[in-house]
Coordinates of C-alpha atoms and ligand atoms in Angstrom, one line a residue:
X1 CA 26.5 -22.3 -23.4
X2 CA 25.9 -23.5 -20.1
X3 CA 22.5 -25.2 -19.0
X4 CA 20.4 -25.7 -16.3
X5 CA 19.2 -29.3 -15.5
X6 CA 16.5 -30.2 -12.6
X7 CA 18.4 -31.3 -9.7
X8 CA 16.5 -33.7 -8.9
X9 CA 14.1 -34.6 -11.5
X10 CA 12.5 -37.3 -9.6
X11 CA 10.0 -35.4 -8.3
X12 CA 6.5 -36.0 -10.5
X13 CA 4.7 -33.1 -9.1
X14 CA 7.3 -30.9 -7.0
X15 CA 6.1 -28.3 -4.7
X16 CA 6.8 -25.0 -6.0
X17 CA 6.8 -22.1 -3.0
X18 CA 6.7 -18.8 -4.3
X19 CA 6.7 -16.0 -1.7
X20 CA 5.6 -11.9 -2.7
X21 CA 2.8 -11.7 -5.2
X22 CA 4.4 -8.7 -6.4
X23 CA 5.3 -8.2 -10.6
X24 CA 8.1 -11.0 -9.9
X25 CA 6.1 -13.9 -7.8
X26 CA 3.3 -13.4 -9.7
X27 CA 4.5 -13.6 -13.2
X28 CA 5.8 -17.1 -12.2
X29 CA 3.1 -18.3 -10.6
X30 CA 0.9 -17.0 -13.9
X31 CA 4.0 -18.6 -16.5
X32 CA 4.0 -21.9 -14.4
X33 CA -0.1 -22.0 -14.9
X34 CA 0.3 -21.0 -18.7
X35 CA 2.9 -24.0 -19.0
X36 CA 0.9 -26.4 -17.4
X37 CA 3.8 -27.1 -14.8
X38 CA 4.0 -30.2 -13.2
X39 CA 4.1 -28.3 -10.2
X40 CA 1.9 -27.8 -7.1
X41 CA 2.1 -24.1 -7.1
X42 CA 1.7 -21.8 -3.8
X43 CA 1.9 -18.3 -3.7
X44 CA 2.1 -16.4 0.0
X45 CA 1.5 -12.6 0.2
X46 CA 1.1 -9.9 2.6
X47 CA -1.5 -8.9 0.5
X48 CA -4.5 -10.6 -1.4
X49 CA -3.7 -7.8 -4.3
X50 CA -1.2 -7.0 -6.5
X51 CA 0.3 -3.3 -6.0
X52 CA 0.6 -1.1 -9.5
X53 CA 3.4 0.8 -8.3
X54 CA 4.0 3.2 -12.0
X55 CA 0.5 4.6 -10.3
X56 CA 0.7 5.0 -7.0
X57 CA 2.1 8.3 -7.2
X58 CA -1.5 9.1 -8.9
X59 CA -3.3 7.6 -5.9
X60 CA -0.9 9.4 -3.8
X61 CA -2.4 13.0 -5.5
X62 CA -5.9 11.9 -6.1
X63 CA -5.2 11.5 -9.9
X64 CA -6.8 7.3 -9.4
X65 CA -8.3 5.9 -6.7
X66 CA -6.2 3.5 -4.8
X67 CA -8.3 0.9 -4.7
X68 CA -8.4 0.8 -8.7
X69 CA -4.3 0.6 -8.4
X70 CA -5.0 -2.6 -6.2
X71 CA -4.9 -5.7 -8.8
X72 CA -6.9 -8.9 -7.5
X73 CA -4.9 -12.0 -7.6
X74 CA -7.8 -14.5 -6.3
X75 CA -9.2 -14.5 -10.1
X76 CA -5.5 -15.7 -11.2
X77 CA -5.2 -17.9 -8.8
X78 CA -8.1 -19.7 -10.4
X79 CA -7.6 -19.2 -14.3
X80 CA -4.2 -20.1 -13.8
X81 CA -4.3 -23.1 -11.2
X82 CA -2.2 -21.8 -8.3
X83 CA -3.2 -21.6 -4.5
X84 CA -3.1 -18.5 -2.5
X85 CA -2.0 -17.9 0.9
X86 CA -2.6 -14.1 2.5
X87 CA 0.0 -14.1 4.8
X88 CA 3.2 -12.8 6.6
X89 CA 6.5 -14.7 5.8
X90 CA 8.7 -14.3 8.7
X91 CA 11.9 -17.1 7.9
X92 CA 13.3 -19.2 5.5
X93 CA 15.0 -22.6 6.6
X94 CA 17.0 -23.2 4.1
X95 CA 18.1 -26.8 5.0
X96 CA 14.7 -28.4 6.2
X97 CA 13.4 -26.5 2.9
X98 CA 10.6 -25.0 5.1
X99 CA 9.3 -21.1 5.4
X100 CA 7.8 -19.9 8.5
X101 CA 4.7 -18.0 7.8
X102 CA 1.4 -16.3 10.2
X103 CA -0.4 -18.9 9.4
X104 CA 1.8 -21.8 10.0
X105 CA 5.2 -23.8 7.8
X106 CA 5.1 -24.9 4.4
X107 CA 7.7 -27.1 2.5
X108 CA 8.5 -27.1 -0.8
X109 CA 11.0 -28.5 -3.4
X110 CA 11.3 -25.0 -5.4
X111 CA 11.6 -22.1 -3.4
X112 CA 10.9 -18.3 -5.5
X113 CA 12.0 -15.7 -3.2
X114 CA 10.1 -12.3 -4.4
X115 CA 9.1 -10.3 -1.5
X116 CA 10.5 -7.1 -3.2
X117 CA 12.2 -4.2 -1.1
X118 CA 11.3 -2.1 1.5
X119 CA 11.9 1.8 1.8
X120 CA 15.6 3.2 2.8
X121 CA 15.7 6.3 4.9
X122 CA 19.9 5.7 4.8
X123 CA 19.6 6.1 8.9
X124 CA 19.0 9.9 8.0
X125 CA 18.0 11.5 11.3
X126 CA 14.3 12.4 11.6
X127 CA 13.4 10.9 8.1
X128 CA 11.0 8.1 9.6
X129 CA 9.5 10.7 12.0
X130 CA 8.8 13.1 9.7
X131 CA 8.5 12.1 5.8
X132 CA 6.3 9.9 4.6
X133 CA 7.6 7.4 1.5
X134 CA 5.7 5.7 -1.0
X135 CA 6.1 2.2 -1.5
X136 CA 2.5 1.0 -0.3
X137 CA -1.0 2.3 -0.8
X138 CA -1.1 3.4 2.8
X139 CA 1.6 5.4 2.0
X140 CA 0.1 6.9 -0.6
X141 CA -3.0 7.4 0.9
X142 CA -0.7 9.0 3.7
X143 CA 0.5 11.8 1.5
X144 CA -2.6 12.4 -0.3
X145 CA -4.2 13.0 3.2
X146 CA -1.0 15.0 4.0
X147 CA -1.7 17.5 1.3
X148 CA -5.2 18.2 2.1
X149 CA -4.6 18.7 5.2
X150 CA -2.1 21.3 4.8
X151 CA -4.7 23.3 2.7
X152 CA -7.3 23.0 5.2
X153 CA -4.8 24.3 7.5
X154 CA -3.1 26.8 5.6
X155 CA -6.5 28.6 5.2
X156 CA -7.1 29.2 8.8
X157 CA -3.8 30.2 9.6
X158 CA -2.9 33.7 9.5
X159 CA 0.4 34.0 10.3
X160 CA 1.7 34.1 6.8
X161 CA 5.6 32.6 7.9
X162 CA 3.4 29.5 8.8
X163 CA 1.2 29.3 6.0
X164 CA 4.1 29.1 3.8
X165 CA 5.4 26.6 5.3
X166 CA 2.6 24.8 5.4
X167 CA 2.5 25.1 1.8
X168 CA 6.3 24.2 1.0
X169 CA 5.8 20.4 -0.6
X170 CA 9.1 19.0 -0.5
X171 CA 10.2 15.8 -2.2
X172 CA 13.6 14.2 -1.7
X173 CA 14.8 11.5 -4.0
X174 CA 15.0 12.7 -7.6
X175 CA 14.7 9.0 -9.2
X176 CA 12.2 8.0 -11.0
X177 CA 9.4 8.0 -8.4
X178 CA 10.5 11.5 -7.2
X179 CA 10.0 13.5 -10.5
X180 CA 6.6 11.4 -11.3
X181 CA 5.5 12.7 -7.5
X182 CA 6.9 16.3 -7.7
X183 CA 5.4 16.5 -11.3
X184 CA 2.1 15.5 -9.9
X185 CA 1.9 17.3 -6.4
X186 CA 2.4 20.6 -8.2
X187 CA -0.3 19.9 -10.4
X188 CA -2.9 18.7 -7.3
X189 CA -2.2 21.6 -4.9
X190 CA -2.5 24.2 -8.3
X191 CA -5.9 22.9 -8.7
X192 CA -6.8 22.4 -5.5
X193 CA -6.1 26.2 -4.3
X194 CA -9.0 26.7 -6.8
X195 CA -11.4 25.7 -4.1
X196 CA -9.3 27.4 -1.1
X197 CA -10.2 31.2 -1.7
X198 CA -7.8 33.0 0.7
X199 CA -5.0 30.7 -0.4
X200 CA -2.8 32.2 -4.0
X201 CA -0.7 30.4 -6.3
X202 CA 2.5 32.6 -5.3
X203 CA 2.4 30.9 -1.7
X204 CA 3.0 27.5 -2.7
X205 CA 6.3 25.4 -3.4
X206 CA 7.4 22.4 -4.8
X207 CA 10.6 21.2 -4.1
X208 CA 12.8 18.6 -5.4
X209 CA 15.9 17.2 -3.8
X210 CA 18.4 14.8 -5.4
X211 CA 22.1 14.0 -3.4
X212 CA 23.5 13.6 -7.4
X213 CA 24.4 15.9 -10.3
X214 CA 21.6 15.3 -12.3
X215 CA 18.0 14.0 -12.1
X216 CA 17.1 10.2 -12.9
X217 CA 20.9 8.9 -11.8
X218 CA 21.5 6.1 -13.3
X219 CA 18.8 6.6 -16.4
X220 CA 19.9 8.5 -19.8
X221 CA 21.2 12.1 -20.4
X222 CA 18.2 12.8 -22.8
X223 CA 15.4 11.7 -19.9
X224 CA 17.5 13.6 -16.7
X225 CA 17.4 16.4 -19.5
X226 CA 14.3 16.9 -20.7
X227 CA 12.8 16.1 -16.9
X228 CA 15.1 18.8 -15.3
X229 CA 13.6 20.9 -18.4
X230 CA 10.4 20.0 -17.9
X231 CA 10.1 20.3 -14.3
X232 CA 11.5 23.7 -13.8
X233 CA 9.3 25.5 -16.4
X234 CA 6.6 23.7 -14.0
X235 CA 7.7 26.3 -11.3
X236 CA 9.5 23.1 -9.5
X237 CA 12.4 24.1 -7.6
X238 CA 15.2 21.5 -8.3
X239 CA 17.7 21.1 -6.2
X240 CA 20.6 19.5 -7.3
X241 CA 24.2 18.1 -5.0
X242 CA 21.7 18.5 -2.2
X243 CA 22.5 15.9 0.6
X244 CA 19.8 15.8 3.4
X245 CA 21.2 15.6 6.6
X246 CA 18.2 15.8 9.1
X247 CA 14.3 15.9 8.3
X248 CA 12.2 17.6 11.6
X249 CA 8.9 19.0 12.2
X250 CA 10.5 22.4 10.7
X251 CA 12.1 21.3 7.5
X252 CA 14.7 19.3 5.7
X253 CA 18.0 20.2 6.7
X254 CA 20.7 20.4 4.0
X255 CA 24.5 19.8 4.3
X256 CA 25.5 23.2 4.1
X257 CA 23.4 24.3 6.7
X258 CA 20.4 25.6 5.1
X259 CA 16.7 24.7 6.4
X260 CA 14.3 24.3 3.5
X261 CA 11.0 25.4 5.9
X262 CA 8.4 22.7 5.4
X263 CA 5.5 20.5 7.1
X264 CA 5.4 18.0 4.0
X265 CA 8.3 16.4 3.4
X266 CA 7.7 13.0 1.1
X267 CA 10.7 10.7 0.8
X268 CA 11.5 8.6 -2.5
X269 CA 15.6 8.2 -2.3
X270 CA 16.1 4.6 -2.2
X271 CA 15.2 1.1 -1.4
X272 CA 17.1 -1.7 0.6
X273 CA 16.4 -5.6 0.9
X274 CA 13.9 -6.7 3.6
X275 CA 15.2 -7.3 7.2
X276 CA 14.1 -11.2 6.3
X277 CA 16.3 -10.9 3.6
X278 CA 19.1 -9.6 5.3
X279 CA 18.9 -12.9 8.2
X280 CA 18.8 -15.4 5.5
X281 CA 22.7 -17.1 5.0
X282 CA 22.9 -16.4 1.2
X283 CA 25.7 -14.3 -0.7
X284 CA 24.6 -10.9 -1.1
X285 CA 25.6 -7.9 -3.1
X286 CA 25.5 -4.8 -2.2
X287 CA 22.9 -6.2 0.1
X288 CA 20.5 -7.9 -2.7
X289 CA 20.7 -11.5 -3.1
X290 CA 23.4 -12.7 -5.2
X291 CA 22.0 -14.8 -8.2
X292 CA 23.7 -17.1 -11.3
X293 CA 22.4 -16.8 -14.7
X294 CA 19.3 -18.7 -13.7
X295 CA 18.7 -16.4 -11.7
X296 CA 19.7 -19.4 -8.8
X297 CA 21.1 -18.8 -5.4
X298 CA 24.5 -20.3 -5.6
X299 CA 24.9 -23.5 -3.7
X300 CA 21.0 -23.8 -3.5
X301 CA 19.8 -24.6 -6.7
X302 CA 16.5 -25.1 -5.5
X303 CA 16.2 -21.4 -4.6
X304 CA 15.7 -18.7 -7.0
X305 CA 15.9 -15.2 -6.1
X306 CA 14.0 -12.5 -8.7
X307 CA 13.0 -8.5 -8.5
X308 CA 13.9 -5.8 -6.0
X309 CA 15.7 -8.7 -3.7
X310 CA 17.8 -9.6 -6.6
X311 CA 21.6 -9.2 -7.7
X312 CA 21.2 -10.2 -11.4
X313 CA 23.9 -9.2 -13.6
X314 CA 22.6 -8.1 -17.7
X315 CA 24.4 -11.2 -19.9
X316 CA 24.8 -8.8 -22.3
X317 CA 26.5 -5.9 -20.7
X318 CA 27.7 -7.1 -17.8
X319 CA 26.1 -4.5 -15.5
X320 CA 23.5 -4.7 -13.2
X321 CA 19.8 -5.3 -14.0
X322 CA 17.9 -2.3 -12.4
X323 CA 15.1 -3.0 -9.8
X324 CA 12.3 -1.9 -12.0
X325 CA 8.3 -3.6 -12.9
X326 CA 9.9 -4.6 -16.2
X327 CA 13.1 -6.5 -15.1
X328 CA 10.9 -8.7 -12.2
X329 CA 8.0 -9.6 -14.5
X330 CA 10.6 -10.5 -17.1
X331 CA 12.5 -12.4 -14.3
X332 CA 9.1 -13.5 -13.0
X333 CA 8.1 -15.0 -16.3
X334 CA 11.8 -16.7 -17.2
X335 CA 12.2 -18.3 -14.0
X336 CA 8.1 -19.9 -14.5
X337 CA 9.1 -21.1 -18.4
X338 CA 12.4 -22.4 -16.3
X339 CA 11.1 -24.4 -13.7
X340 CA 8.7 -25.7 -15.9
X341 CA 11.0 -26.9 -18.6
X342 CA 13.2 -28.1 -15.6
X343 CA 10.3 -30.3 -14.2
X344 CA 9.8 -31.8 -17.6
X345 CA 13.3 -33.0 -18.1
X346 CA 14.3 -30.4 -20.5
X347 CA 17.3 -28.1 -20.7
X348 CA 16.9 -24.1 -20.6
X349 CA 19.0 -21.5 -21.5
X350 CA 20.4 -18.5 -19.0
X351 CA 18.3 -15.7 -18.4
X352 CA 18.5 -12.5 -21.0
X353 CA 17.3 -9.1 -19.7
X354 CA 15.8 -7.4 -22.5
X355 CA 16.1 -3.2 -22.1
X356 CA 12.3 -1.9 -23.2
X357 CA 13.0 2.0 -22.5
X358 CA 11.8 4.2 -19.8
X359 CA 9.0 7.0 -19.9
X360 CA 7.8 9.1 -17.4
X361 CA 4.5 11.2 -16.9
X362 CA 5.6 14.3 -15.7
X363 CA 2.5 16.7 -14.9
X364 CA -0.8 17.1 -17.2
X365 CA 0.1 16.7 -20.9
X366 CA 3.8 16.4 -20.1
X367 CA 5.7 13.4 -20.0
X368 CA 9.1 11.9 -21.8
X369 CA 9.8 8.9 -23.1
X370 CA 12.8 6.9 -24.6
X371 CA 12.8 3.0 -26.5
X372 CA 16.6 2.7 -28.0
X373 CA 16.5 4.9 -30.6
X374 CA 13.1 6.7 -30.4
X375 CA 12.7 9.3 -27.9
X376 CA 9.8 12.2 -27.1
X377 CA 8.7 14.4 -24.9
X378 CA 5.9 16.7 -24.2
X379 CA 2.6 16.0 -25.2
X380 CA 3.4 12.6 -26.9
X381 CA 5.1 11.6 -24.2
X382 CA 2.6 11.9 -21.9
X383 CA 0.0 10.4 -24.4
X384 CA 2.3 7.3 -24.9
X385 CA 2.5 6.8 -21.0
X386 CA -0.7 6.6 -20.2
X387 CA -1.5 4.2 -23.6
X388 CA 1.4 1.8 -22.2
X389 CA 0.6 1.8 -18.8
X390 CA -3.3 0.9 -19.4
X391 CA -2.1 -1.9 -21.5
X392 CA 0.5 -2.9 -18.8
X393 CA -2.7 -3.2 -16.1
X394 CA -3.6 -6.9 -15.9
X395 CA -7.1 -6.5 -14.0
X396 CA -10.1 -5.6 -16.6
X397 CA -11.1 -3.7 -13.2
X398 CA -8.4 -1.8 -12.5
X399 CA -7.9 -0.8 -15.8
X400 CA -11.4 0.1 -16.3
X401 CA -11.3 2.1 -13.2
X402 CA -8.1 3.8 -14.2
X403 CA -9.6 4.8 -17.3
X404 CA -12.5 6.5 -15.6
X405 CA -10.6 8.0 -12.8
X406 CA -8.3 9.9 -16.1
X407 CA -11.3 10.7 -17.8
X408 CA -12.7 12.4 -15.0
X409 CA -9.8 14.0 -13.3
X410 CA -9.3 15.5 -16.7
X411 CA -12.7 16.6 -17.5
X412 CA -13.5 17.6 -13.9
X413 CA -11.8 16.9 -10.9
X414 CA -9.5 15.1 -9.2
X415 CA -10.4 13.2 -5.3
X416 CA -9.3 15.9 -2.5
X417 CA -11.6 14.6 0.2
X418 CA -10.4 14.4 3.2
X419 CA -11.5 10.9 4.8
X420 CA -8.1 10.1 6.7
X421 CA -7.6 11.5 10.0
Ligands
FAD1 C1 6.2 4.5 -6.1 C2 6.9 3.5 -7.0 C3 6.7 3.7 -8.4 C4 7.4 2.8 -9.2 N1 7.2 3.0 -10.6 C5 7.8 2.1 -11.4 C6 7.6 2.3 -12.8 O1 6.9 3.2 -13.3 N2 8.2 1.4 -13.7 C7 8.9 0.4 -13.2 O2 9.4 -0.4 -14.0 N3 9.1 0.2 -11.9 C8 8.6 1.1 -11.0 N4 8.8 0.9 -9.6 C9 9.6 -0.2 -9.2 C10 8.8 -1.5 -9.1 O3 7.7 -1.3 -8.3 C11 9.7 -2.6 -8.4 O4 10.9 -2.7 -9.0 C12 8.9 -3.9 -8.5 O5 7.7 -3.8 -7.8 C13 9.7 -5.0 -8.0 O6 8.9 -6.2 -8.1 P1 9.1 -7.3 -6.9 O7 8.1 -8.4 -7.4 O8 10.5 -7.6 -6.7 O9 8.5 -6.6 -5.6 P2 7.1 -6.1 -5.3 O10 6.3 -5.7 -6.5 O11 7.3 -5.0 -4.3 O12 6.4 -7.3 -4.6 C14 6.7 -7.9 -3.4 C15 5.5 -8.5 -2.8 O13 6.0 -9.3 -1.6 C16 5.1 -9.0 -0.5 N5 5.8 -9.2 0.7 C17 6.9 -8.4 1.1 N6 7.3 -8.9 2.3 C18 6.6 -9.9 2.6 C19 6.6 -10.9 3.7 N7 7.4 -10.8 4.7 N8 5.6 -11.8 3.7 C20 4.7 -11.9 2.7 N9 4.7 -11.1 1.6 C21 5.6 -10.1 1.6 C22 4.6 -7.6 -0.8 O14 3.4 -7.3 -0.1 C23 4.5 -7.6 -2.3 O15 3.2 -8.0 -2.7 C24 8.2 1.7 -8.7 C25 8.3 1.6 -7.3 C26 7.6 2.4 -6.5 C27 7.7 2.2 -5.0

């Protein structure tokens, strides 16, 4: 088997750059910490925090409250000895080994590229006008305001053509975020029409839209299944083979002509590489960065390139590593046990993704779950979601928060005040 051997191994304490504190940078700037590297090890974010994606469709219905889905990275910067820049990255040299960021260059000797992914709108017509994706907390907190303000305007509306439409919730992308959103949008505006006397159940929607077959492309027949299932008997219209061809102020536009009347339309069908990304001179595929089985860019062995940004093929089965939490911290965590053994002198061996199983909350109670051979749904599944993901919170904080913001929502109430404008 092939090994990977510092390049230049002269270097006694090597300057390790690692850019996106996201579930990749940040699980090799923790790993290098937790080897004791003999590395000077930077981190540069946008963001002091660390985003919990699996929950920001929960902050995005009032189900946690976003700051509690906002992990500190300050306190791991100290326990695990690395230094902290909050900052904008805006170029990579590759030869002079320097990154440009908002606060001025930095060199280094390793270079972790991990800045993610941004949102993909496919050049659709109107979709950046007039959906709203989630991929940050303000997007979240966009679409939570979105939905509350459609109630608040629903009730003073007469016109009834425009109250439905007003009330039509309309989700395109039926991935993995999608359902999780649909799921948990039907259960916020059900409970908040509670509190809007005027407004009935029978004049709300929920609609799904996925371009493919089947829900969860790409995941396994039992979870597309059991969500489609699921969903449905939730009073969530799916709609399948659906390709959106325009988004306005009136609706979503469909191939066929139809109009699906809405004022909410939330967007959750894909993800591209960011514009800094695309200007560096690297191989790519299918627009990621194209890696070896260090997870290396070829012909710059100093560069590594991990998560969303990544083209990492599975060792095992040949195919593609998905852009998920659980492939970048696993990525995150090889490359800082890597560079570590690298800077030590020692040999490493290439990088195996390990499959863990997917599971998805799909509603109150309802969720589905498969690991290899084990798979549930329902109540279980639910259960065994929100046990996993606790666990999978790093913060004492935000996991604490979490905790409470469950409890309550599921004793009492979920958050529906309206504080953006
Ligand atoms: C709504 C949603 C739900 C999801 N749910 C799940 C789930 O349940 N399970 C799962 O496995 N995966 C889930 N994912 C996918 C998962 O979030 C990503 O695959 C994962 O975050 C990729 O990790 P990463 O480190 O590559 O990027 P990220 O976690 O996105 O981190 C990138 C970091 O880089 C920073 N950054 C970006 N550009 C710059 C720049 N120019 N300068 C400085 N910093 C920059 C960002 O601010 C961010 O901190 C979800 C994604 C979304 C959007």
């Amino acid at each position: 088997m092939q090994t990977l051997s510092d390049p230049d191994s002269r270097l006694s304490t090597a300057r390790v750059l690692i850019l996106g504190a996201g579930f990749a940078g940040l699980a090799t700037a923790i790993r290098l910490g937790k080897e004791r590297a003999k590395a000077q090890v930077t981190l540069v974010s946008r963001r002091n925090y660390h985003l919990f994606t699996p929950l920001l469709y929960q902050a995005a219905t009032g189900l946690v409250d976003p700051d509690h889905i906002a992990q500190m990275v300050r306190p791991a910067a100290r326990k695990y000895g690395f230094t902290l820049f909050e900052g904008e990255v805006s170029n990579v040299d590759i030869d002079a080994k320097t990154v440009q960021t908002s606060f001025g260059d930095l060199a280094y000797d390793y270079l972790v590229l991990a800045i993610g992914s941004e949102t993909n709108d496919f050049g659709i017509r109107g979709v950046s006008e007039h959906a709203i994706s989630l991929k940050t907390l303000p997007d979240a907190e966009r679409i939570h305001s979105k939905i509350i303000d459609s109630l608040e305007r629903a009730l003073v509306i007469s016109d009834q053509a425009k109250r439905k439409r007003l009330l039509a919730f309309v989700i395109i992308g039926g991935g993995a975020t999608g359902v999780e959103l649909a799921g948990s949008v039907r259960d916020f505006v059900k409970f908040l029409l509670n509190d809007y006397p005027g407004l009935a159940e029978d004049q709300f929607s929920v609609v799904l839209i996925e371009l493919m077959q089947n829900l969860l492309p790409g995941l396994s027949r039992y979870l597309s299944e059991q969500t489609y299932r699921i969903l449905s008997k939730r009073g969530i219209q799916i709609r399948l083979n659906s390709r959106v061809m325009e988004a306005t102020d009136g609706g979503v536009l469909l191939s066929g002509g139809e109009l699906i009347e809405t004022g909410n339309i939330f967007w959750t069908a894909g993800t591209k590489s960011p514009k800094l990304v695309d200007n560096l001179d690297l191989e790519k595929e299918r627009g990621r960065i194209k890696v070896d089985q260090f997870l290396r860019v070829r012909e710059h062995p100093e560069i590594f390139a991990i998560g969303d940004l990544a083209s990492i093929s599975d060792l095992k089965t040949g195919e593609k590593v998905p852009w998920t939490a659980q492939s970048a911290v696993q990525e995150g965590d090889w490359v800082g046990i890597a560079l570590s053994r690298v800077l030590s002198g020692r040999k490493i061996e290439p990088f195996v993704y390990q499959d863990k199983g997917y599971m998805l909350s799909l509603g109150r109670q309802v969720g589905v779950a498969e690991f290899r051979h084990f798979k549930t749904s329902g109540f279980f599944g639910w259960l065994l979601w929100r046990i996993i993901h606790i666990a999978l919170i790093t913060t004492t904080r935000s996991r604490l928060g979490v905790i409470f913001d469950w409890t309550f929502a599921y004793f009492y109430k979920r958050n529906a005040a309206h504080t953006e404008h």
